[in-house]
Short mmCIF file of C-alpha atoms in Angstrom, two decimals:
data_model
loop_
_atom_site.label_atom_id
_atom_site.label_comp_id
_atom_site.label_asym_id
_atom_site.label_seq_id
_atom_site.Cartn_x
_atom_site.Cartn_y
_atom_site.Cartn_z
CA GLN A 1 0.00 0.00 0.00
CA VAL A 2 0.98 3.59 -0.59
CA GLN A 3 -0.16 6.55 1.44
CA LEU A 4 -0.19 10.09 0.09
CA VAL A 5 -0.46 13.26 2.14
CA GLU A 6 -1.06 16.57 0.37
CA SER A 7 -0.69 20.12 1.60
CA GLY A 8 -0.56 23.66 0.29
CA GLY A 9 -4.04 24.40 -0.97
CA GLY A 10 -5.96 27.53 -0.12
CA LEU A 11 -7.55 30.72 -1.34
CA VAL A 12 -5.59 32.98 -3.67
CA GLN A 13 -6.41 35.97 -5.83
CA PRO A 14 -6.24 35.75 -9.63
CA GLY A 15 -2.66 36.13 -10.78
CA GLY A 16 -1.33 34.74 -7.52
CA SER A 17 0.72 31.64 -6.78
CA LEU A 18 0.43 28.51 -4.68
CA ARG A 19 2.66 25.52 -4.16
CA LEU A 20 1.19 22.09 -3.51
CA SER A 21 3.19 19.34 -1.86
CA CYS A 22 2.61 15.62 -1.67
CA ALA A 23 4.56 13.10 0.36
CA ALA A 24 4.29 9.41 -0.41
CA SER A 25 5.08 6.57 1.98
CA GLY A 26 4.72 2.82 1.99
CA SER A 27 5.46 0.44 -0.87
CA ILE A 28 6.97 2.90 -3.32
CA LEU A 29 8.73 1.29 -6.25
CA SER A 30 11.85 2.82 -7.76
CA ARG A 31 10.04 3.28 -11.08
CA ASN A 32 6.80 5.18 -10.87
CA THR A 33 4.97 8.24 -12.06
CA MET A 34 3.75 10.92 -9.70
CA ALA A 35 1.02 13.26 -10.83
CA TRP A 36 -1.44 15.96 -9.91
CA TYR A 37 -5.05 15.74 -11.01
CA ARG A 38 -7.86 18.15 -10.34
CA GLN A 39 -11.62 18.03 -10.24
CA ALA A 40 -13.87 21.06 -10.41
CA PRO A 41 -17.55 20.89 -9.38
CA GLY A 42 -19.62 19.17 -12.06
CA ARG A 43 -16.57 18.16 -14.06
CA GLN A 44 -14.54 15.02 -14.49
CA ARG A 45 -11.19 14.59 -12.84
CA GLU A 46 -8.43 15.67 -15.20
CA LEU A 47 -4.68 15.30 -15.34
CA VAL A 48 -2.84 18.51 -14.58
CA ALA A 49 0.76 17.31 -14.78
CA ASP A 50 2.88 14.26 -14.18
CA VAL A 51 6.54 13.40 -13.73
CA THR A 52 8.21 10.03 -14.08
CA SER A 53 10.92 8.69 -11.82
CA ALA A 54 13.33 9.48 -14.68
CA GLY A 55 12.27 13.12 -14.60
CA SER A 56 10.12 13.36 -17.73
CA THR A 57 7.22 15.75 -17.35
CA ASN A 58 3.87 16.18 -19.04
CA TYR A 59 1.37 19.02 -18.69
CA ALA A 60 -2.21 19.72 -19.61
CA ASP A 61 -2.41 22.41 -22.27
CA SER A 62 -4.40 24.64 -19.93
CA VAL A 63 -1.52 24.92 -17.44
CA LYS A 64 1.55 24.90 -19.69
CA GLY A 65 3.81 27.82 -18.94
CA ARG A 66 2.09 28.52 -15.61
CA PHE A 67 2.49 25.34 -13.56
CA THR A 68 5.65 23.39 -12.82
CA ILE A 69 5.75 19.85 -11.45
CA SER A 70 8.88 18.58 -9.73
CA ARG A 71 10.04 15.78 -7.50
CA GLY A 72 11.95 16.15 -4.28
CA ASN A 73 15.43 14.80 -3.66
CA ALA A 74 13.96 11.87 -1.76
CA LYS A 75 11.97 10.95 -4.91
CA ASN A 76 8.91 10.19 -2.82
CA THR A 77 7.69 13.77 -2.82
CA VAL A 78 6.13 15.77 -5.60
CA TYR A 79 5.40 19.46 -5.86
CA LEU A 80 3.19 21.58 -8.06
CA GLN A 81 4.18 25.22 -8.35
CA MET A 82 1.19 27.13 -9.67
CA ASN A 83 1.73 30.67 -10.95
CA SER A 84 -0.55 33.13 -12.71
CA LEU A 85 -3.57 31.38 -11.26
CA LYS A 86 -6.94 31.88 -12.89
CA PRO A 87 -10.46 31.39 -11.51
CA GLU A 88 -10.82 28.37 -13.79
CA ASP A 89 -8.00 26.69 -11.87
CA THR A 90 -10.36 26.40 -8.91
CA ALA A 91 -10.73 22.72 -8.06
CA VAL A 92 -9.84 19.99 -5.63
CA TYR A 93 -6.31 18.89 -6.47
CA TYR A 94 -5.34 15.25 -5.96
CA CYS A 95 -1.91 13.72 -5.75
CA ASN A 96 -1.49 10.41 -7.56
CA VAL A 97 1.18 7.76 -7.75
CA ASN A 98 1.00 5.03 -10.33
CA GLN A 99 3.38 2.13 -10.61
CA VAL A 100 3.49 -1.19 -12.37
CA HIS A 101 4.14 -4.41 -10.51
CA LEU A 102 4.03 -7.81 -12.19
CA LEU A 103 2.48 -6.23 -15.29
CA ARG A 104 -0.37 -4.70 -13.31
CA ARG A 105 -0.81 -0.97 -12.83
CA TYR A 106 -1.62 0.34 -9.37
CA ASP A 107 -2.96 3.85 -8.73
CA TYR A 108 -2.91 5.52 -5.35
CA TRP A 109 -4.62 8.78 -4.45
CA GLY A 110 -4.33 11.44 -1.81
CA GLN A 111 -7.31 12.90 -0.01
CA GLY A 112 -7.33 16.07 -2.09
CA THR A 113 -6.64 19.70 -1.30
CA GLN A 114 -8.89 22.60 -2.25
CA VAL A 115 -7.54 25.40 -4.41
CA THR A 116 -9.78 28.42 -4.82
CA VAL A 117 -8.85 31.31 -7.09
CA SER A 118 -11.10 34.28 -6.44
CA SER A 119 -10.97 37.98 -5.78
#
């Protein structure tokens, strides 16, 4: 099992910045992908950004150039630096780890942290 604990959400004005953090513990494999998803009211959960254990990153078009995903030195932490925030970024943000073991993919989720962008 893998446990994920997120922090860093909150209320911010448009144009502001927030940094989300996620710490993973438990049965973390050396090869995995850590990601941030978000879900706004009435909408499906969507991928915001992900980063592999090798350091490759991927971003949703809506956040490119504004958000940066990174992993900590311990490799079991992931951060999401969010700049130039817009009201449409308002959502619950979820940390995710996915890893493959014996040809089966396992997904683990954090409890979510609310990000609200409003004046």
